[in-house]
Amino acid sequence: MENTITYLGSLLHLADPTLPIGGYSHSNGLETYVQDENVNSVAAAKLFVTNMLMYNVKYNDASFLKLAYEATAAGDMETIIKLDQECTALKSPREIREASQKLGIRLIKIFRRQKAFDIIKEYENAINKKEATAHYCIAFGMYAQLLEIPLAEALFAFYYNAAIGMITNSVKLIPLGQLDGQDILFELQPLIKQLAKETLTVERELVGLCNIAFDIRCMQHERLYSRLYMS
């Protein structure tokens, strides 16, 4: 029981949606979808979040989290750097790429104040040398392993955090009622559980599957007439 409580506290802290890393300022392209009126209702918001989790997060950030977790367990900094570089190459929209990097750097700044890990110092050294850029999913995966959080639970929390972010943004942008947002989150929990399990066995060659429409909307966001979010 004691060990469970210990890792649960670390997991809740790591995946806290209110963690001061700036996630609230990014819509990850949702603002463009809303202005285009593609996402304009409870049903459309739920579909958007569902599709993003199933076809984007699963094969991109969640899979990179898993791979970074495993590389950290093996003490393999070379692989971590390669994963970071691959993640940079796959995030073609500038705003999304920069957002991921900023969130990762801020996450490291928060946790390094309390716990020092040699492999994190190596990662920061690679960042300073511009060999890596500190993507959020990579940093999340590394800390999940170092804090002894089971991988399956870390993945569930990561998906849950992503869903909360998209739902909160939908409530603000469409707008929806707060209870509408909670209904969506409740209804998505079985899917989140399923995706966390499936991510454990995603084939390596499928990691990084492109989402062309999403990339285009994110690029269009840079030129929207009015914006509430940075991405």
PDB file of N, CA and C in Angstrom, residues 18-120:
ATOM      1  N   THR A  18      -3.243  21.450 -14.038  1.00  0.00           N
ATOM      2  CA  THR A  18      -2.968  22.814 -13.584  1.00  0.00           C
ATOM      3  C   THR A  18      -1.479  23.051 -13.339  1.00  0.00           C
ATOM      4  N   LEU A  19      -0.631  22.084 -13.683  1.00  0.00           N
ATOM      5  CA  LEU A  19       0.809  22.271 -13.525  1.00  0.00           C
ATOM      6  C   LEU A  19       1.230  23.530 -14.285  1.00  0.00           C
ATOM      7  N   PRO A  20       1.988  24.417 -13.668  1.00  0.00           N
ATOM      8  CA  PRO A  20       2.314  25.711 -14.302  1.00  0.00           C
ATOM      9  C   PRO A  20       3.390  25.602 -15.383  1.00  0.00           C
ATOM     10  N   ILE A  21       3.025  24.926 -16.475  1.00  0.00           N
ATOM     11  CA  ILE A  21       3.958  24.798 -17.599  1.00  0.00           C
ATOM     12  C   ILE A  21       3.428  25.521 -18.839  1.00  0.00           C
ATOM     13  N   GLY A  22       2.209  26.064 -18.743  1.00  0.00           N
ATOM     14  CA  GLY A  22       1.665  26.852 -19.835  1.00  0.00           C
ATOM     15  C   GLY A  22       0.748  26.110 -20.779  1.00  0.00           C
ATOM     16  N   GLY A  23       0.343  24.899 -20.406  1.00  0.00           N
ATOM     17  CA  GLY A  23      -0.525  24.125 -21.285  1.00  0.00           C
ATOM     18  C   GLY A  23      -1.847  24.805 -21.585  1.00  0.00           C
ATOM     19  N   TYR A  24      -2.342  25.584 -20.635  1.00  0.00           N
ATOM     20  CA  TYR A  24      -3.626  26.263 -20.794  1.00  0.00           C
ATOM     21  C   TYR A  24      -3.638  27.265 -21.950  1.00  0.00           C
ATOM     22  N   SER A  25      -2.465  27.712 -22.390  1.00  0.00           N
ATOM     23  CA  SER A  25      -2.392  28.746 -23.428  1.00  0.00           C
ATOM     24  C   SER A  25      -2.332  28.178 -24.842  1.00  0.00           C
ATOM     25  N   HIS A  26      -2.432  26.847 -24.959  1.00  0.00           N
ATOM     26  CA  HIS A  26      -2.343  26.205 -26.270  1.00  0.00           C
ATOM     27  C   HIS A  26      -3.600  25.399 -26.561  1.00  0.00           C
ATOM     28  N   SER A  27      -4.172  25.586 -27.747  1.00  0.00           N
ATOM     29  CA  SER A  27      -5.344  24.809 -28.149  1.00  0.00           C
ATOM     30  C   SER A  27      -4.973  23.686 -29.100  1.00  0.00           C
ATOM     31  N   ASN A  28      -3.701  23.656 -29.555  1.00  0.00           N
ATOM     32  CA  ASN A  28      -3.235  22.617 -30.478  1.00  0.00           C
ATOM     33  C   ASN A  28      -4.108  22.508 -31.723  1.00  0.00           C
ATOM     34  N   GLY A  29      -4.414  23.656 -32.302  1.00  0.00           N
ATOM     35  CA  GLY A  29      -5.173  23.682 -33.547  1.00  0.00           C
ATOM     36  C   GLY A  29      -6.674  23.716 -33.385  1.00  0.00           C
ATOM     37  N   LEU A  30      -7.181  23.461 -32.178  1.00  0.00           N
ATOM     38  CA  LEU A  30      -8.636  23.430 -31.978  1.00  0.00           C
ATOM     39  C   LEU A  30      -9.271  24.780 -32.306  1.00  0.00           C
ATOM     40  N   GLU A  31      -8.590  25.859 -31.996  1.00  0.00           N
ATOM     41  CA  GLU A  31      -9.152  27.184 -32.250  1.00  0.00           C
ATOM     42  C   GLU A  31      -9.464  27.372 -33.738  1.00  0.00           C
ATOM     43  N   THR A  32      -8.627  26.825 -34.609  1.00  0.00           N
ATOM     44  CA  THR A  32      -8.896  26.910 -36.045  1.00  0.00           C
ATOM     45  C   THR A  32     -10.137  26.106 -36.400  1.00  0.00           C
ATOM     46  N   TYR A  33     -10.247  24.900 -35.854  1.00  0.00           N
ATOM     47  CA  TYR A  33     -11.419  24.060 -36.123  1.00  0.00           C
ATOM     48  C   TYR A  33     -12.704  24.756 -35.680  1.00  0.00           C
ATOM     49  N   VAL A  34     -12.649  25.451 -34.549  1.00  0.00           N
ATOM     50  CA  VAL A  34     -13.832  26.148 -34.042  1.00  0.00           C
ATOM     51  C   VAL A  34     -14.178  27.337 -34.934  1.00  0.00           C
ATOM     52  N   GLN A  35     -13.175  28.118 -35.331  1.00  0.00           N
ATOM     53  CA  GLN A  35     -13.449  29.266 -36.196  1.00  0.00           C
ATOM     54  C   GLN A  35     -13.947  28.839 -37.569  1.00  0.00           C
ATOM     55  N   ASP A  36     -13.516  27.655 -38.031  1.00  0.00           N
ATOM     56  CA  ASP A  36     -14.008  27.118 -39.301  1.00  0.00           C
ATOM     57  C   ASP A  36     -15.399  26.494 -39.161  1.00  0.00           C
ATOM     58  N   GLU A  37     -15.891  26.448 -37.902  1.00  0.00           N
ATOM     59  CA  GLU A  37     -17.193  25.860 -37.566  1.00  0.00           C
ATOM     60  C   GLU A  37     -17.242  24.358 -37.832  1.00  0.00           C
ATOM     61  N   ASN A  38     -16.086  23.719 -37.811  1.00  0.00           N
ATOM     62  CA  ASN A  38     -16.050  22.258 -37.885  1.00  0.00           C
ATOM     63  C   ASN A  38     -16.320  21.642 -36.515  1.00  0.00           C
ATOM     64  N   VAL A  39     -15.961  22.366 -35.480  1.00  0.00           N
ATOM     65  CA  VAL A  39     -16.256  21.941 -34.108  1.00  0.00           C
ATOM     66  C   VAL A  39     -17.148  23.015 -33.503  1.00  0.00           C
ATOM     67  N   ASN A  40     -18.431  22.719 -33.392  1.00  0.00           N
ATOM     68  CA  ASN A  40     -19.393  23.753 -32.992  1.00  0.00           C
ATOM     69  C   ASN A  40     -20.510  23.245 -32.093  1.00  0.00           C
ATOM     70  N   SER A  41     -20.334  22.057 -31.503  1.00  0.00           N
ATOM     71  CA  SER A  41     -21.380  21.485 -30.661  1.00  0.00           C
ATOM     72  C   SER A  41     -20.761  20.457 -29.722  1.00  0.00           C
ATOM     73  N   VAL A  42     -21.575  19.963 -28.818  1.00  0.00           N
ATOM     74  CA  VAL A  42     -21.102  18.919 -27.892  1.00  0.00           C
ATOM     75  C   VAL A  42     -20.669  17.689 -28.674  1.00  0.00           C
ATOM     76  N   ALA A  43     -21.488  17.272 -29.620  1.00  0.00           N
ATOM     77  CA  ALA A  43     -21.174  16.076 -30.410  1.00  0.00           C
ATOM     78  C   ALA A  43     -19.894  16.264 -31.217  1.00  0.00           C
ATOM     79  N   ALA A  44     -19.733  17.449 -31.820  1.00  0.00           N
ATOM     80  CA  ALA A  44     -18.540  17.713 -32.620  1.00  0.00           C
ATOM     81  C   ALA A  44     -17.298  17.775 -31.734  1.00  0.00           C
ATOM     82  N   ALA A  45     -17.435  18.350 -30.549  1.00  0.00           N
ATOM     83  CA  ALA A  45     -16.298  18.419 -29.633  1.00  0.00           C
ATOM     84  C   ALA A  45     -15.868  17.026 -29.202  1.00  0.00           C
ATOM     85  N   LYS A  46     -16.831  16.187 -28.884  1.00  0.00           N
ATOM     86  CA  LYS A  46     -16.501  14.818 -28.486  1.00  0.00           C
ATOM     87  C   LYS A  46     -15.827  14.072 -29.627  1.00  0.00           C
ATOM     88  N   LEU A  47     -16.324  14.262 -30.852  1.00  0.00           N
ATOM     89  CA  LEU A  47     -15.725  13.601 -32.011  1.00  0.00           C
ATOM     90  C   LEU A  47     -14.296  14.092 -32.226  1.00  0.00           C
ATOM     91  N   PHE A  48     -14.091  15.395 -32.078  1.00  0.00           N
ATOM     92  CA  PHE A  48     -12.753  15.962 -32.238  1.00  0.00           C
ATOM     93  C   PHE A  48     -11.784  15.342 -31.237  1.00  0.00           C
ATOM     94  N   VAL A  49     -12.161  15.328 -29.969  1.00  0.00           N
ATOM     95  CA  VAL A  49     -11.278  14.790 -28.936  1.00  0.00           C
ATOM     96  C   VAL A  49     -11.027  13.304 -29.182  1.00  0.00           C
ATOM     97  N   THR A  50     -12.078  12.578 -29.521  1.00  0.00           N
ATOM     98  CA  THR A  50     -11.941  11.139 -29.792  1.00  0.00           C
ATOM     99  C   THR A  50     -10.955  10.883 -30.923  1.00  0.00           C
ATOM    100  N   ASN A  51     -11.121  11.598 -32.025  1.00  0.00           N
ATOM    101  CA  ASN A  51     -10.240  11.402 -33.177  1.00  0.00           C
ATOM    102  C   ASN A  51      -8.802  11.801 -32.859  1.00  0.00           C
ATOM    103  N   MET A  52      -8.638  12.873 -32.109  1.00  0.00           N
ATOM    104  CA  MET A  52      -7.288  13.313 -31.753  1.00  0.00           C
ATOM    105  C   MET A  52      -6.579  12.267 -30.892  1.00  0.00           C
ATOM    106  N   LEU A  53      -7.306  11.698 -29.948  1.00  0.00           N
ATOM    107  CA  LEU A  53      -6.706  10.681 -29.084  1.00  0.00           C
ATOM    108  C   LEU A  53      -6.374   9.411 -29.858  1.00  0.00           C
ATOM    109  N   MET A  54      -7.297   8.998 -30.729  1.00  0.00           N
ATOM    110  CA  MET A  54      -7.141   7.726 -31.432  1.00  0.00           C
ATOM    111  C   MET A  54      -6.125   7.774 -32.560  1.00  0.00           C
ATOM    112  N   TYR A  55      -6.094   8.884 -33.294  1.00  0.00           N
ATOM    113  CA  TYR A  55      -5.302   8.922 -34.518  1.00  0.00           C
ATOM    114  C   TYR A  55      -4.076   9.829 -34.449  1.00  0.00           C
ATOM    115  N   ASN A  56      -4.029  10.689 -33.456  1.00  0.00           N
ATOM    116  CA  ASN A  56      -2.874  11.569 -33.322  1.00  0.00           C
ATOM    117  C   ASN A  56      -2.062  11.211 -32.085  1.00  0.00           C
ATOM    118  N   VAL A  57      -2.638  11.379 -30.915  1.00  0.00           N
ATOM    119  CA  VAL A  57      -1.899  11.164 -29.675  1.00  0.00           C
ATOM    120  C   VAL A  57      -1.358   9.740 -29.584  1.00  0.00           C
ATOM    121  N   LYS A  58      -2.164   8.767 -29.961  1.00  0.00           N
ATOM    122  CA  LYS A  58      -1.750   7.366 -29.845  1.00  0.00           C
ATOM    123  C   LYS A  58      -0.470   7.079 -30.610  1.00  0.00           C
ATOM    124  N   TYR A  59      -0.385   7.541 -31.836  1.00  0.00           N
ATOM    125  CA  TYR A  59       0.752   7.204 -32.693  1.00  0.00           C
ATOM    126  C   TYR A  59       1.881   8.236 -32.636  1.00  0.00           C
ATOM    127  N   ASN A  60       1.669   9.290 -31.877  1.00  0.00           N
ATOM    128  CA  ASN A  60       2.692  10.321 -31.768  1.00  0.00           C
ATOM    129  C   ASN A  60       3.122  10.494 -30.317  1.00  0.00           C
ATOM    130  N   ASP A  61       2.584  11.464 -29.613  1.00  0.00           N
ATOM    131  CA  ASP A  61       3.109  11.781 -28.286  1.00  0.00           C
ATOM    132  C   ASP A  61       3.032  10.616 -27.302  1.00  0.00           C
ATOM    133  N   ALA A  62       1.938   9.863 -27.290  1.00  0.00           N
ATOM    134  CA  ALA A  62       1.834   8.747 -26.349  1.00  0.00           C
ATOM    135  C   ALA A  62       2.859   7.660 -26.664  1.00  0.00           C
ATOM    136  N   SER A  63       3.072   7.402 -27.945  1.00  0.00           N
ATOM    137  CA  SER A  63       4.070   6.394 -28.326  1.00  0.00           C
ATOM    138  C   SER A  63       5.478   6.865 -28.001  1.00  0.00           C
ATOM    139  N   PHE A  64       5.743   8.160 -28.178  1.00  0.00           N
ATOM    140  CA  PHE A  64       7.057   8.685 -27.812  1.00  0.00           C
ATOM    141  C   PHE A  64       7.258   8.628 -26.306  1.00  0.00           C
ATOM    142  N   LEU A  65       6.209   8.855 -25.558  1.00  0.00           N
ATOM    143  CA  LEU A  65       6.286   8.708 -24.099  1.00  0.00           C
ATOM    144  C   LEU A  65       6.740   7.297 -23.752  1.00  0.00           C
ATOM    145  N   LYS A  66       6.091   6.312 -24.345  1.00  0.00           N
ATOM    146  CA  LYS A  66       6.431   4.912 -24.077  1.00  0.00           C
ATOM    147  C   LYS A  66       7.887   4.617 -24.422  1.00  0.00           C
ATOM    148  N   LEU A  67       8.317   5.059 -25.590  1.00  0.00           N
ATOM    149  CA  LEU A  67       9.680   4.785 -26.033  1.00  0.00           C
ATOM    150  C   LEU A  67      10.709   5.496 -25.142  1.00  0.00           C
ATOM    151  N   ALA A  68      10.392   6.713 -24.717  1.00  0.00           N
ATOM    152  CA  ALA A  68      11.288   7.450 -23.822  1.00  0.00           C
ATOM    153  C   ALA A  68      11.347   6.785 -22.454  1.00  0.00           C
ATOM    154  N   TYR A  69      10.229   6.281 -21.993  1.00  0.00           N
ATOM    155  CA  TYR A  69      10.157   5.553 -20.717  1.00  0.00           C
ATOM    156  C   TYR A  69      11.095   4.351 -20.762  1.00  0.00           C
ATOM    157  N   GLU A  70      11.002   3.588 -21.845  1.00  0.00           N
ATOM    158  CA  GLU A  70      11.815   2.380 -21.976  1.00  0.00           C
ATOM    159  C   GLU A  70      13.301   2.711 -22.120  1.00  0.00           C
ATOM    160  N   ALA A  71      13.613   3.764 -22.872  1.00  0.00           N
ATOM    161  CA  ALA A  71      15.009   4.167 -23.035  1.00  0.00           C
ATOM    162  C   ALA A  71      15.590   4.666 -21.716  1.00  0.00           C
ATOM    163  N   THR A  72      14.786   5.346 -20.929  1.00  0.00           N
ATOM    164  CA  THR A  72      15.240   5.824 -19.617  1.00  0.00           C
ATOM    165  C   THR A  72      15.523   4.653 -18.698  1.00  0.00           C
ATOM    166  N   ALA A  73      14.654   3.651 -18.733  1.00  0.00           N
ATOM    167  CA  ALA A  73      14.862   2.458 -17.899  1.00  0.00           C
ATOM    168  C   ALA A  73      16.175   1.764 -18.255  1.00  0.00           C
ATOM    169  N   ALA A  74      16.550   1.843 -19.540  1.00  0.00           N
ATOM    170  CA  ALA A  74      17.794   1.223 -19.999  1.00  0.00           C
ATOM    171  C   ALA A  74      18.995   2.155 -19.873  1.00  0.00           C
ATOM    172  N   GLY A  75      18.758   3.392 -19.453  1.00  0.00           N
ATOM    173  CA  GLY A  75      19.835   4.366 -19.349  1.00  0.00           C
ATOM    174  C   GLY A  75      20.425   4.732 -20.702  1.00  0.00           C
ATOM    175  N   ASP A  76      19.581   4.703 -21.724  1.00  0.00           N
ATOM    176  CA  ASP A  76      20.030   4.874 -23.105  1.00  0.00           C
ATOM    177  C   ASP A  76      19.801   6.313 -23.583  1.00  0.00           C
ATOM    178  N   MET A  77      20.750   7.193 -23.293  1.00  0.00           N
ATOM    179  CA  MET A  77      20.606   8.588 -23.669  1.00  0.00           C
ATOM    180  C   MET A  77      20.660   8.777 -25.176  1.00  0.00           C
ATOM    181  N   GLU A  78      21.432   7.963 -25.857  1.00  0.00           N
ATOM    182  CA  GLU A  78      21.521   8.080 -27.316  1.00  0.00           C
ATOM    183  C   GLU A  78      20.144   7.907 -27.953  1.00  0.00           C
ATOM    184  N   THR A  79      19.381   6.923 -27.492  1.00  0.00           N
ATOM    185  CA  THR A  79      18.038   6.704 -28.023  1.00  0.00           C
ATOM    186  C   THR A  79      17.111   7.846 -27.653  1.00  0.00           C
ATOM    187  N   ILE A  80      17.225   8.353 -26.433  1.00  0.00           N
ATOM    188  CA  ILE A  80      16.385   9.474 -26.008  1.00  0.00           C
ATOM    189  C   ILE A  80      16.605  10.684 -26.912  1.00  0.00           C
ATOM    190  N   ILE A  81      17.850  10.975 -27.227  1.00  0.00           N
ATOM    191  CA  ILE A  81      18.151  12.107 -28.107  1.00  0.00           C
ATOM    192  C   ILE A  81      17.574  11.870 -29.496  1.00  0.00           C
ATOM    193  N   LYS A  82      17.692  10.658 -30.009  1.00  0.00           N
ATOM    194  CA  LYS A  82      17.144  10.341 -31.331  1.00  0.00           C
ATOM    195  C   LYS A  82      15.621  10.458 -31.331  1.00  0.00           C
ATOM    196  N   LEU A  83      14.981  10.036 -30.240  1.00  0.00           N
ATOM    197  CA  LEU A  83      13.526  10.163 -30.134  1.00  0.00           C
ATOM    198  C   LEU A  83      13.122  11.630 -30.129  1.00  0.00           C
ATOM    199  N   ASP A  84      13.868  12.444 -29.396  1.00  0.00           N
ATOM    200  CA  ASP A  84      13.596  13.882 -29.342  1.00  0.00           C
ATOM    201  C   ASP A  84      13.718  14.501 -30.729  1.00  0.00           C
ATOM    202  N   GLN A  85      14.760  14.137 -31.450  1.00  0.00           N
ATOM    203  CA  GLN A  85      14.963  14.667 -32.796  1.00  0.00           C
ATOM    204  C   GLN A  85      13.870  14.200 -33.752  1.00  0.00           C
ATOM    205  N   GLU A  86      13.457  12.959 -33.622  1.00  0.00           N
ATOM    206  CA  GLU A  86      12.374  12.439 -34.459  1.00  0.00           C
ATOM    207  C   GLU A  86      11.077  13.178 -34.174  1.00  0.00           C
ATOM    208  N   CYS A  87      10.831  13.433 -32.904  1.00  0.00           N
ATOM    209  CA  CYS A  87       9.628  14.164 -32.503  1.00  0.00           C
ATOM    210  C   CYS A  87       9.629  15.563 -33.113  1.00  0.00           C
ATOM    211  N   THR A  88      10.774  16.224 -33.113  1.00  0.00           N
ATOM    212  CA  THR A  88      10.893  17.544 -33.721  1.00  0.00           C
ATOM    213  C   THR A  88      10.566  17.485 -35.208  1.00  0.00           C
ATOM    214  N   ALA A  89      11.095  16.489 -35.892  1.00  0.00           N
ATOM    215  CA  ALA A  89      10.885  16.361 -37.336  1.00  0.00           C
ATOM    216  C   ALA A  89       9.420  16.112 -37.682  1.00  0.00           C
ATOM    217  N   LEU A  90       8.713  15.409 -36.799  1.00  0.00           N
ATOM    218  CA  LEU A  90       7.323  15.053 -37.084  1.00  0.00           C
ATOM    219  C   LEU A  90       6.350  16.192 -36.792  1.00  0.00           C
ATOM    220  N   LYS A  91       6.736  17.121 -35.926  1.00  0.00           N
ATOM    221  CA  LYS A  91       5.841  18.235 -35.588  1.00  0.00           C
ATOM    222  C   LYS A  91       6.101  19.374 -36.578  1.00  0.00           C
ATOM    223  N   SER A  92       5.545  19.242 -37.767  1.00  0.00           N
ATOM    224  CA  SER A  92       5.825  20.224 -38.824  1.00  0.00           C
ATOM    225  C   SER A  92       5.237  21.611 -38.566  1.00  0.00           C
ATOM    226  N   PRO A  93       4.049  21.761 -37.940  1.00  0.00           N
ATOM    227  CA  PRO A  93       3.569  23.116 -37.636  1.00  0.00           C
ATOM    228  C   PRO A  93       4.457  23.776 -36.575  1.00  0.00           C
ATOM    229  N   ARG A  94       4.937  24.956 -36.864  1.00  0.00           N
ATOM    230  CA  ARG A  94       5.865  25.628 -35.962  1.00  0.00           C
ATOM    231  C   ARG A  94       5.288  25.817 -34.562  1.00  0.00           C
ATOM    232  N   GLU A  95       4.036  26.279 -34.473  1.00  0.00           N
ATOM    233  CA  GLU A  95       3.448  26.556 -33.160  1.00  0.00           C
ATOM    234  C   GLU A  95       3.374  25.298 -32.301  1.00  0.00           C
ATOM    235  N   ILE A  96       3.007  24.182 -32.902  1.00  0.00           N
ATOM    236  CA  ILE A  96       2.880  22.935 -32.150  1.00  0.00           C
ATOM    237  C   ILE A  96       4.251  22.450 -31.699  1.00  0.00           C
ATOM    238  N   ARG A  97       5.223  22.566 -32.585  1.00  0.00           N
ATOM    239  CA  ARG A  97       6.583  22.139 -32.255  1.00  0.00           C
ATOM    240  C   ARG A  97       7.140  22.966 -31.094  1.00  0.00           C
ATOM    241  N   GLU A  98       6.992  24.271 -31.186  1.00  0.00           N
ATOM    242  CA  GLU A  98       7.511  25.147 -30.134  1.00  0.00           C
ATOM    243  C   GLU A  98       6.757  24.961 -28.824  1.00  0.00           C
ATOM    244  N   ALA A  99       5.453  24.726 -28.902  1.00  0.00           N
ATOM    245  CA  ALA A  99       4.667  24.497 -27.686  1.00  0.00           C
ATOM    246  C   ALA A  99       5.148  23.249 -26.962  1.00  0.00           C
ATOM    247  N   SER A 100       5.376  22.177 -27.709  1.00  0.00           N
ATOM    248  CA  SER A 100       5.843  20.922 -27.126  1.00  0.00           C
ATOM    249  C   SER A 100       7.180  21.117 -26.425  1.00  0.00           C
ATOM    250  N   GLN A 101       8.056  21.872 -27.046  1.00  0.00           N
ATOM    251  CA  GLN A 101       9.385  22.113 -26.475  1.00  0.00           C
ATOM    252  C   GLN A 101       9.305  22.974 -25.212  1.00  0.00           C
ATOM    253  N   LYS A 102       8.478  24.004 -25.236  1.00  0.00           N
ATOM    254  CA  LYS A 102       8.342  24.880 -24.065  1.00  0.00           C
ATOM    255  C   LYS A 102       7.751  24.121 -22.874  1.00  0.00           C
ATOM    256  N   LEU A 103       6.746  23.302 -23.142  1.00  0.00           N
ATOM    257  CA  LEU A 103       6.128  22.530 -22.063  1.00  0.00           C
ATOM    258  C   LEU A 103       7.141  21.564 -21.451  1.00  0.00           C
ATOM    259  N   GLY A 104       7.956  20.938 -22.306  1.00  0.00           N
ATOM    260  CA  GLY A 104       8.956  20.005 -21.809  1.00  0.00           C
ATOM    261  C   GLY A 104      10.004  20.674 -20.947  1.00  0.00           C
ATOM    262  N   ILE A 105      10.489  21.817 -21.385  1.00  0.00           N
ATOM    263  CA  ILE A 105      11.503  22.547 -20.619  1.00  0.00           C
ATOM    264  C   ILE A 105      10.950  22.972 -19.261  1.00  0.00           C
ATOM    265  N   ARG A 106       9.721  23.448 -19.256  1.00  0.00           N
ATOM    266  CA  ARG A 106       9.117  23.891 -17.985  1.00  0.00           C
ATOM    267  C   ARG A 106       8.856  22.713 -17.056  1.00  0.00           C
ATOM    268  N   LEU A 107       8.489  21.565 -17.622  1.00  0.00           N
ATOM    269  CA  LEU A 107       8.282  20.378 -16.794  1.00  0.00           C
ATOM    270  C   LEU A 107       9.580  19.979 -16.098  1.00  0.00           C
ATOM    271  N   ILE A 108      10.672  19.996 -16.834  1.00  0.00           N
ATOM    272  CA  ILE A 108      11.978  19.668 -16.255  1.00  0.00           C
ATOM    273  C   ILE A 108      12.349  20.662 -15.158  1.00  0.00           C
ATOM    274  N   LYS A 109      12.100  21.948 -15.385  1.00  0.00           N
ATOM    275  CA  LYS A 109      12.443  22.966 -14.397  1.00  0.00           C
ATOM    276  C   LYS A 109      11.699  22.742 -13.090  1.00  0.00           C
ATOM    277  N   ILE A 110      10.453  22.284 -13.185  1.00  0.00           N
ATOM    278  CA  ILE A 110       9.665  22.044 -11.965  1.00  0.00           C
ATOM    279  C   ILE A 110      10.220  20.867 -11.188  1.00  0.00           C
ATOM    280  N   PHE A 111      10.442  19.744 -11.847  1.00  0.00           N
ATOM    281  CA  PHE A 111      10.803  18.514 -11.140  1.00  0.00           C
ATOM    282  C   PHE A 111      12.276  18.451 -10.740  1.00  0.00           C
ATOM    283  N   ARG A 112      13.154  19.133 -11.443  1.00  0.00           N
ATOM    284  CA  ARG A 112      14.567  19.071 -11.075  1.00  0.00           C
ATOM    285  C   ARG A 112      14.833  19.825  -9.774  1.00  0.00           C
ATOM    286  N   ARG A 113      13.916  20.693  -9.356  1.00  0.00           N
ATOM    287  CA  ARG A 113      14.076  21.429  -8.097  1.00  0.00           C
ATOM    288  C   ARG A 113      13.940  20.493  -6.892  1.00  0.00           C
ATOM    289  N   GLN A 114      13.231  19.375  -7.091  1.00  0.00           N
ATOM    290  CA  GLN A 114      12.947  18.473  -5.983  1.00  0.00           C
ATOM    291  C   GLN A 114      13.720  17.161  -6.061  1.00  0.00           C
ATOM    292  N   LYS A 115      13.938  16.676  -7.303  1.00  0.00           N
ATOM    293  CA  LYS A 115      14.614  15.385  -7.463  1.00  0.00           C
ATOM    294  C   LYS A 115      15.673  15.500  -8.558  1.00  0.00           C
ATOM    295  N   ALA A 116      16.894  15.123  -8.227  1.00  0.00           N
ATOM    296  CA  ALA A 116      17.990  15.186  -9.205  1.00  0.00           C
ATOM    297  C   ALA A 116      18.255  13.782  -9.764  1.00  0.00           C
ATOM    298  N   PHE A 117      18.264  13.669 -11.074  1.00  0.00           N
ATOM    299  CA  PHE A 117      18.553  12.400 -11.728  1.00  0.00           C
ATOM    300  C   PHE A 117      19.663  12.627 -12.747  1.00  0.00           C
ATOM    301  N   ASP A 118      20.638  11.737 -12.751  1.00  0.00           N
ATOM    302  CA  ASP A 118      21.777  11.888 -13.660  1.00  0.00           C
ATOM    303  C   ASP A 118      21.342  11.915 -15.120  1.00  0.00           C
ATOM    304  N   ILE A 119      20.382  11.068 -15.477  1.00  0.00           N
ATOM    305  CA  ILE A 119      19.983  10.992 -16.885  1.00  0.00           C
ATOM    306  C   ILE A 119      19.248  12.265 -17.323  1.00  0.00           C
ATOM    307  N   ILE A 120      18.563  12.922 -16.395  1.00  0.00           N
ATOM    308  CA  ILE A 120      17.937  14.213 -16.719  1.00  0.00           C
ATOM    309  C   ILE A 120      19.021  15.271 -16.945  1.00  0.00           C
TER     310      ILE A 120
END
